[in-house]
Short mmCIF file of C-alpha atoms in Angstrom, two decimals:
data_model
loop_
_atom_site.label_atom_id
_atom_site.label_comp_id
_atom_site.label_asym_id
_atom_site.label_seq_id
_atom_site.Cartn_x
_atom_site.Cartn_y
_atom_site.Cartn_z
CA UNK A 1 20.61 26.96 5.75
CA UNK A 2 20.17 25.51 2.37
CA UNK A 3 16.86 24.33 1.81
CA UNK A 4 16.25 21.01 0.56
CA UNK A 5 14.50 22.46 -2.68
CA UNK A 6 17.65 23.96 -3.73
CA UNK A 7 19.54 21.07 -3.26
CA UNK A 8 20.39 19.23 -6.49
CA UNK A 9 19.15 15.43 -6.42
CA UNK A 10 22.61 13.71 -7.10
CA UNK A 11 23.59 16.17 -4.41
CA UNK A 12 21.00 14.70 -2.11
CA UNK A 13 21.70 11.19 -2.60
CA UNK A 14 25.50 11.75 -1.57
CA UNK A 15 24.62 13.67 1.55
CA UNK A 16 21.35 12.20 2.23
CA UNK A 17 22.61 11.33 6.00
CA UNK A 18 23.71 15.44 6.41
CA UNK A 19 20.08 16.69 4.91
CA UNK A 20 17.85 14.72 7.64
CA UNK A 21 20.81 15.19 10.32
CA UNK A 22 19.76 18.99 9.30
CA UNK A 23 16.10 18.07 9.52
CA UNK A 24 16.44 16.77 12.45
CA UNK A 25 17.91 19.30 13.95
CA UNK A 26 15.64 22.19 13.00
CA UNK A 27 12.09 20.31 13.33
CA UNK A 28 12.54 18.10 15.61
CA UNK A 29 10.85 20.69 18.06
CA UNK A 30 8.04 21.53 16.03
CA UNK A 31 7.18 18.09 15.47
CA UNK A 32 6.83 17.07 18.88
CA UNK A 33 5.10 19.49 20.08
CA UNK A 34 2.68 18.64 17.21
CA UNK A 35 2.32 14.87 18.26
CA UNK A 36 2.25 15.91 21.44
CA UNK A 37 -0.59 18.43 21.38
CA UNK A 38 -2.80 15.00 19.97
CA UNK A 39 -1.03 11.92 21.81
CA UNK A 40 -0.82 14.19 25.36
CA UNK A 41 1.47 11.91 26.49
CA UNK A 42 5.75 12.44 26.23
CA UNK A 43 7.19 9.07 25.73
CA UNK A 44 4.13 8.39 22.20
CA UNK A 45 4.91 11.71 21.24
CA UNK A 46 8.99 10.97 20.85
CA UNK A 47 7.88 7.73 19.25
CA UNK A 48 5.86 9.34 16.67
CA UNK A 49 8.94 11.58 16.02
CA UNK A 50 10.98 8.92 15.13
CA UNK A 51 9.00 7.20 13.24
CA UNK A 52 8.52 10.31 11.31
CA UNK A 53 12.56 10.22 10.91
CA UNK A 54 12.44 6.96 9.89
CA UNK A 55 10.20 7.66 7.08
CA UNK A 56 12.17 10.14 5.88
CA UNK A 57 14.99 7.96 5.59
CA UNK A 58 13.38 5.79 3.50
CA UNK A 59 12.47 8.45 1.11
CA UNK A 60 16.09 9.88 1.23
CA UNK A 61 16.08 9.37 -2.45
CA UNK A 62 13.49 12.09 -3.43
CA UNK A 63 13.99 14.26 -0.46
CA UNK A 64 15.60 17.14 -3.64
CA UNK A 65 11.43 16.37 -4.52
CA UNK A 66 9.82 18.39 -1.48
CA UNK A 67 9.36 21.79 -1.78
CA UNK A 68 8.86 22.69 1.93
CA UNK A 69 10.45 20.38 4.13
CA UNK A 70 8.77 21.47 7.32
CA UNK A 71 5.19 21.11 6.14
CA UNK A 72 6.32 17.68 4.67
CA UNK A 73 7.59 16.56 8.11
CA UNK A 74 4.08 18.04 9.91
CA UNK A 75 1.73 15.72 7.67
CA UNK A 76 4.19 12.83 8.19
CA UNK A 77 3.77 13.38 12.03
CA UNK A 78 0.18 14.06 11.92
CA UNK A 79 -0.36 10.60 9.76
CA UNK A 80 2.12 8.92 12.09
CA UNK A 81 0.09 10.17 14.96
CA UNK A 82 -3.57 9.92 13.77
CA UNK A 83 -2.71 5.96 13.56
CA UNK A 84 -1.38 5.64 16.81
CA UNK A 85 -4.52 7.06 18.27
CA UNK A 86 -6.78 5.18 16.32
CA UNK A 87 -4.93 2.19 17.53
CA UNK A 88 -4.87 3.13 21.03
CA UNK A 89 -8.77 4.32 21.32
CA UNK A 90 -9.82 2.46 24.30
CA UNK A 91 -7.64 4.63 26.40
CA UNK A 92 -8.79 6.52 28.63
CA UNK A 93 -8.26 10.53 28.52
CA UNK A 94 -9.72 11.96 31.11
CA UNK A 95 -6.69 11.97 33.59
CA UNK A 96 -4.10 12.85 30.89
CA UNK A 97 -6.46 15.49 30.38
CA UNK A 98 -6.42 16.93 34.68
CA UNK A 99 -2.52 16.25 34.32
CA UNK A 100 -2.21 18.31 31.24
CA UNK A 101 -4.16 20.75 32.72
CA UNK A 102 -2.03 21.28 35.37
CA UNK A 103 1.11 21.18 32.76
CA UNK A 104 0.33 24.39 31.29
CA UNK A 105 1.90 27.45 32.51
CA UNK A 106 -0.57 29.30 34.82
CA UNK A 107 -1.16 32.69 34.48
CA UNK A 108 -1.91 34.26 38.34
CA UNK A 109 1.02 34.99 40.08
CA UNK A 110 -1.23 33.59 43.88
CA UNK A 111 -1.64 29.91 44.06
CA UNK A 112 -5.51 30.67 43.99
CA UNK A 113 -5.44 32.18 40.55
CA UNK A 114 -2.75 29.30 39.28
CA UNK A 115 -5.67 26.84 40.19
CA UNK A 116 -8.19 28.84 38.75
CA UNK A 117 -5.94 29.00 36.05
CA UNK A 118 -5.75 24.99 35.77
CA UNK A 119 -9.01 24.15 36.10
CA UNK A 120 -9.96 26.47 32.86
CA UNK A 121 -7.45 24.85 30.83
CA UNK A 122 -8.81 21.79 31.67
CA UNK A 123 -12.40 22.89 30.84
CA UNK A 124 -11.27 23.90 27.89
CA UNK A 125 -9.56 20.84 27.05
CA UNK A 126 -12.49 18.61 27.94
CA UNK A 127 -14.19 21.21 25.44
CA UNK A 128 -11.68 20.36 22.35
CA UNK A 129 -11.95 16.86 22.87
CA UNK A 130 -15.96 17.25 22.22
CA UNK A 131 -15.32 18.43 18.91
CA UNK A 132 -15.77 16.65 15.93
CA UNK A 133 -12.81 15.15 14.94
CA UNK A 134 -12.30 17.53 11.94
CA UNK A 135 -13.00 20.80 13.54
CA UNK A 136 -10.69 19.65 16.51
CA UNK A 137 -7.90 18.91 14.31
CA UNK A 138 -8.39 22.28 12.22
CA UNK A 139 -8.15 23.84 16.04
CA UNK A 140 -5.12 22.29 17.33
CA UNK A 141 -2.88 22.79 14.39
CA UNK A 142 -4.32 26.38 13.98
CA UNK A 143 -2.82 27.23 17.37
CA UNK A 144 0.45 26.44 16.12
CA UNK A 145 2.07 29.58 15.14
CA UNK A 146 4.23 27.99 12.60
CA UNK A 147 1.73 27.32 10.23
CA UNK A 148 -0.32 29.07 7.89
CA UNK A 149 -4.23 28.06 6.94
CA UNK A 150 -2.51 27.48 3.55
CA UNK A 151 -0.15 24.88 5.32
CA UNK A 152 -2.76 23.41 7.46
CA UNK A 153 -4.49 22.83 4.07
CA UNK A 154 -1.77 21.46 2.92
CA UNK A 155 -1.00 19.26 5.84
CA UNK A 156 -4.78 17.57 6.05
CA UNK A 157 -5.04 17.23 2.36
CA UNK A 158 -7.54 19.76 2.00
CA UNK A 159 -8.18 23.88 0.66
CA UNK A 160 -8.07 26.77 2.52
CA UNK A 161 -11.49 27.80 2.47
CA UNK A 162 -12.42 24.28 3.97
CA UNK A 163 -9.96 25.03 6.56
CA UNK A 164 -11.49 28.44 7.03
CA UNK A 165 -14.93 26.85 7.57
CA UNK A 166 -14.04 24.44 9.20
CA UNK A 167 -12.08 26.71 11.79
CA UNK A 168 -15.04 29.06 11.99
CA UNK A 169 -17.55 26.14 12.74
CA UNK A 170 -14.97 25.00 15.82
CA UNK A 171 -14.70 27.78 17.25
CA UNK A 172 -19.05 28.16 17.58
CA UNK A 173 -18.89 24.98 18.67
CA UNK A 174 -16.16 25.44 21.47
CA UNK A 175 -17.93 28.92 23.05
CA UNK A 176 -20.76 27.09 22.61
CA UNK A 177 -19.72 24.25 24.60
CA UNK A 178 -17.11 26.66 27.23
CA UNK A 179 -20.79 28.47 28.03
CA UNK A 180 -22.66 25.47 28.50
CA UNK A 181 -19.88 24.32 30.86
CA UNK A 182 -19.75 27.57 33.00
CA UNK A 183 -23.64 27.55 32.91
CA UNK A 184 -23.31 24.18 34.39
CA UNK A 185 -20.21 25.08 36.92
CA UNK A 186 -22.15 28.43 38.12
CA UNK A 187 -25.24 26.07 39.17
CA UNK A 188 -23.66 23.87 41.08
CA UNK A 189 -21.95 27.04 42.99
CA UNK B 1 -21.25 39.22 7.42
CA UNK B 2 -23.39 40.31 10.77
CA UNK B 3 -23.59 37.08 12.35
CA UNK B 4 -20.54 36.27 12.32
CA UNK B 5 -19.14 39.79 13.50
CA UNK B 6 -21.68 39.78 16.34
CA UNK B 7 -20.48 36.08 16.90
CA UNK B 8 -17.16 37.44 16.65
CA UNK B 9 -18.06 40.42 19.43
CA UNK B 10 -19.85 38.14 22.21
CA UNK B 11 -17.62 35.32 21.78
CA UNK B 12 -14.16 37.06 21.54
CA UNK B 13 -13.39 37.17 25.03
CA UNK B 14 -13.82 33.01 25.38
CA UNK B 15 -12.90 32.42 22.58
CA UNK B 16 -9.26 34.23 22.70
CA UNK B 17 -9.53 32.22 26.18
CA UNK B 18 -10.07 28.83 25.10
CA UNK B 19 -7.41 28.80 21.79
CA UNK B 20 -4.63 30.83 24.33
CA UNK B 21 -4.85 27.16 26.42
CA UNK B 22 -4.16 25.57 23.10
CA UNK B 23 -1.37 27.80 22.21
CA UNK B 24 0.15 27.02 25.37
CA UNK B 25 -0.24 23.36 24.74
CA UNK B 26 1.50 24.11 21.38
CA UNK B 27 4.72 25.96 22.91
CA UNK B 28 5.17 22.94 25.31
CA UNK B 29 8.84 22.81 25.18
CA UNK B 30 10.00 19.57 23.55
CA UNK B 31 12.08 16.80 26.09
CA UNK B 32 16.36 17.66 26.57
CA UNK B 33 18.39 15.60 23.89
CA UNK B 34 15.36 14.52 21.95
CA UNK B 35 16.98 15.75 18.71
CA UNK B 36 20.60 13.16 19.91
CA UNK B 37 18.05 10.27 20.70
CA UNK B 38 16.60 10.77 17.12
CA UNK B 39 20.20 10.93 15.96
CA UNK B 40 20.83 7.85 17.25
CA UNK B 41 17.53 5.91 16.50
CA UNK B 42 18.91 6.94 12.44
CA UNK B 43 22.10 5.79 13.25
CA UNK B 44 21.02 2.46 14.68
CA UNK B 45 18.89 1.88 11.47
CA UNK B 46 21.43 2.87 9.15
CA UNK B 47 24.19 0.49 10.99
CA UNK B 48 21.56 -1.96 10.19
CA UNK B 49 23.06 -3.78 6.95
CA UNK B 50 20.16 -4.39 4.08
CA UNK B 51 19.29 -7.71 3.10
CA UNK B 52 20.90 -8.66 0.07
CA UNK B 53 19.69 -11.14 -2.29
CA UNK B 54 21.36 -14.46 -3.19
CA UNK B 55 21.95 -12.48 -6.90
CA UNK B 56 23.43 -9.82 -5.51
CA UNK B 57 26.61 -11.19 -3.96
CA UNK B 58 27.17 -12.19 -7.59
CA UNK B 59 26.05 -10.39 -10.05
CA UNK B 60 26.31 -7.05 -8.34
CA UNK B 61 24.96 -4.39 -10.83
CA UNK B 62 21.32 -4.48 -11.07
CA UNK B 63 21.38 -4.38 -14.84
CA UNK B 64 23.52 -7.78 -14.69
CA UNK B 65 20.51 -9.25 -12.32
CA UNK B 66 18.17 -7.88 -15.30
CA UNK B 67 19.95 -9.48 -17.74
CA UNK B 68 20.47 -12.95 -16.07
CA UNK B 69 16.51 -12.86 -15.40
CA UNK B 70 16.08 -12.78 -19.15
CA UNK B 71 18.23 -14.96 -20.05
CA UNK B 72 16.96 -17.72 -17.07
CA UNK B 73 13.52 -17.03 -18.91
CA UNK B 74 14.08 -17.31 -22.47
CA UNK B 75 16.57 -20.57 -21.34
CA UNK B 76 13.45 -21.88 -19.95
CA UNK B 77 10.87 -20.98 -22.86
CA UNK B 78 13.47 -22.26 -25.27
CA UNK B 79 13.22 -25.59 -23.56
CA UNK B 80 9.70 -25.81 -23.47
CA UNK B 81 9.03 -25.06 -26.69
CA UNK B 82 11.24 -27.81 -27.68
CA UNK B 83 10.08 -30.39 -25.44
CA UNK B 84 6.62 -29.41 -26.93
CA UNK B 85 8.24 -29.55 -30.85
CA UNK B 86 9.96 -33.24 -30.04
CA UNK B 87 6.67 -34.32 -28.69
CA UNK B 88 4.36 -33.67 -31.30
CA UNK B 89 5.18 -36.15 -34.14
CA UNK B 90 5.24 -39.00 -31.85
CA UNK B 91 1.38 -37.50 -30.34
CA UNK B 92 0.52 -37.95 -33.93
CA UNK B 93 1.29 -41.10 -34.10
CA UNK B 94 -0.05 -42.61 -31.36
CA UNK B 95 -3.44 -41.05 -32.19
CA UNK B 96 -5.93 -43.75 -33.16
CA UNK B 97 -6.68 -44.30 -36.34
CA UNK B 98 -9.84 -42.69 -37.95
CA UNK B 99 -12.97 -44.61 -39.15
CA UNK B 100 -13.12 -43.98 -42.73
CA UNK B 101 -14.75 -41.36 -44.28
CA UNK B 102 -18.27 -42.52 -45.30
CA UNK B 103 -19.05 -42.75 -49.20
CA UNK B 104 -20.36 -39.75 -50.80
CA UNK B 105 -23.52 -38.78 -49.78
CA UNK B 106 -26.00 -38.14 -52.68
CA UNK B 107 -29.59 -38.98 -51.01
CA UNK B 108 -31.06 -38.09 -47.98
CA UNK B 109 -29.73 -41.30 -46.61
CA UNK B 110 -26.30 -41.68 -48.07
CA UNK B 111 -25.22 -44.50 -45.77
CA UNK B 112 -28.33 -46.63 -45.27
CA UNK B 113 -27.48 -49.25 -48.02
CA UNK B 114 -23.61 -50.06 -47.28
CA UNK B 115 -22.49 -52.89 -46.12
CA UNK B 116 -19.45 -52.59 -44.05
CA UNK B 117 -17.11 -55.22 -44.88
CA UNK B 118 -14.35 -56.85 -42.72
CA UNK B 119 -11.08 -56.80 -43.92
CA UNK B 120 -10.53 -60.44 -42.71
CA UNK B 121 -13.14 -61.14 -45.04
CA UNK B 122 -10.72 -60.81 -47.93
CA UNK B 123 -10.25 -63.75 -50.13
CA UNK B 124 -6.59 -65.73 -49.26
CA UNK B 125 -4.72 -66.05 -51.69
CA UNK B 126 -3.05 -69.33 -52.37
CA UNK B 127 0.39 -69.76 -53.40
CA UNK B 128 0.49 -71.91 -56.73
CA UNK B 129 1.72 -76.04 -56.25
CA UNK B 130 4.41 -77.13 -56.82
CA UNK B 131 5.58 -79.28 -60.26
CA UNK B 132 4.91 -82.67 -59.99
CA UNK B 133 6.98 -86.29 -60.90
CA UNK B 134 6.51 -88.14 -63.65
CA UNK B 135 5.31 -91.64 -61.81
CA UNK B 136 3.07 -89.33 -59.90
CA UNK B 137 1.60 -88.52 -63.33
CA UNK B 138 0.89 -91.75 -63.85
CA UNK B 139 -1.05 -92.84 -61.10
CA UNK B 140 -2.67 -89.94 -61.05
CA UNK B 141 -3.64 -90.49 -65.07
CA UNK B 142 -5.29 -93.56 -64.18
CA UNK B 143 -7.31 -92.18 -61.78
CA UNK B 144 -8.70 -89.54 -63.72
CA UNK B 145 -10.76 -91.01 -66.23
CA UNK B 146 -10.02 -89.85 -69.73
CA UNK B 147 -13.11 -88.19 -71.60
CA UNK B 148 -15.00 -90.70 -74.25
CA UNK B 149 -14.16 -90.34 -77.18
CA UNK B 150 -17.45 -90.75 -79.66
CA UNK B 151 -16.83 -93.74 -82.60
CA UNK B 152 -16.54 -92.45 -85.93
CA UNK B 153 -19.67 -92.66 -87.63
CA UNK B 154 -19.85 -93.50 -91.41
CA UNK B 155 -22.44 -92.02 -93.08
CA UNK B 156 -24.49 -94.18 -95.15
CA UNK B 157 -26.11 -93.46 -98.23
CA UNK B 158 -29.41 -94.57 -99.06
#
């Protein structure tokens, strides 16, 4: 497919429609299951999507501007879906969190192992949403195989080494906090 | 650096753990037909005509709606500045008049001796009377007493 970078603007403007058609159509994936790895919840995560889209149409214009397209989309996504959480804040997480759990493909083939399986996805989600707010991010976007530290730089406005750091420092934090939770769940045993 | 390869080492295990749950959460397969229901969300707002201006239906090209702005603006500064330019003698007039300048000041106290005097003050002048009759004269001869006339005096000689 022709990137949008090689597209010539004039070129763009006529076929504006076809280029985010072709967006739409290659990241639509990848930036739900972005929104969705924040928002935890199907129906926000589609919204965010669309609202993404419907930035982009307004900047059809200079879409023969961006460079990458699909790191372009991610940071549109990830502003569209930092606001809706900070609007929504009140809500409460901690079910989403047991149902999410219980989303995620277990990895025993017994039913015992499946639940064992479920409950340390959700201790480990409880765990991320300790965080602070910048290491979590760094985290959830860094298990995203599509992107590079460079793009996940690129995508919270920052450098790589910050990203680097900032990765490192979640990642003490989260064995730090996955220990203090077992320490906790083999006491109560 | 040590630390952070013997962090590395006794962490590995949970920590490969904790970010294989969020790689999972990543590779969440996105909903059936999300990428048609996006389609048609763009669709819908496209179908959606923009709002046009009142201009627009007009005076179409945006350079026409440029030029029509100018010329709206200079119409309008043209015809305040000659509102203004009309008005201006007429202000002049119906200033009040100034008090005269005072005489020239040579002393410390210029003014202190003038005496402001009223224009009403001004002496009338009379128009001159008119020629009089004859029989008018008359009476009026008798009236007026003539001068005395001194007797002639011969001089005597001694």
């Amino acid at each position: 497919m022709k990137s949008l970078g090689q597209i010539e603007p004039a070129e763009v403007s006529e076929s504006a429609g076809m280029a985010i058609a072709a967006l739409v159509e290659e990241y639509a994936g990848t930036l739900y299951r972005v929104a969705y790895s924040v928002l935890r919840n199907t129906a926000d995560a589609e919204d965010a999507v669309q609202e993404t889209y419907l930035r982009v149409l307004r900047h059809r214009d200079t879409l023969g501007e961006i460079r990458d397209p699909r790191v372009w989309l991610v940071r549109i996504v990830w502003n569209v879906v930092l606001d809706r959480k900070r609007r929504s804040k009140t809500r409460p997480e901690t079910d989403d969190i047991a149902d999410l759990a219980r989303l995620l493909p277990a990895s025993g083939q017994s039913a015992e192992e499946r639940v064992a399986s479920a409950q340390h996805h959700e201790r480990v989600l409880r765990a991320v949403e300790k965080l602070p707010a910048k290491e979590q991010r760094v985290l959830i976007l860094s298990a995203f195989e599509e992107l590079s530290s460079v793009e996940i730089a690129q995508v919270l406005g920052t450098t790589e080494s910050t990203i680097r750091s900032r990765l490192f420092r979640a990642r003490k934090l989260l064995s730090g906090l996955l220990s203090t939770a077992r320490g906790h769940a083999g006491g109560t045993r | 650096m040590n630390w952070d390869q013997d962090f590395d080492k006794t962490n590995e295990g949970t920590r490969h753990d904790a970010e294989e749950t969020l790689r999972l959460l990543a590779a969440l397969p996105s909903p059936e037909a999300l990428t048609s229901r996006v389609h048609a969300r763009l669709q819908a707002t496209e179908a959606v005509p923009a709002r046009r201006s009142f201009w627009s239906y007009w005076l179409p090209a945006q350079r026409f709606q440029f030029a029509g702005a100018a010329a709206l603006a200079l119409a309008v500064v043209g015809a305040t500045w000659g509102v203004n330019h009309q008005h201006s003698p007429q202000g002049a007039a119906n200033q009040t008049a100034r008090p005269a300048a005072p005489a020239a000041i040579t002393g410390g106290f210029g003014t202190a001796g003038t005496a402001r005097v009223p224009p009403t003050l001004n002496p009338i002048k009379v128009p001159p009377s008119p020629h009089r009759k004859p029989g008018a004269g008359h009476t009026a001869a008798k009236q007026t007493p003539k001068p005395a006339v001194a007797p002639a005096t011969v001089p005597t000689n001694p």
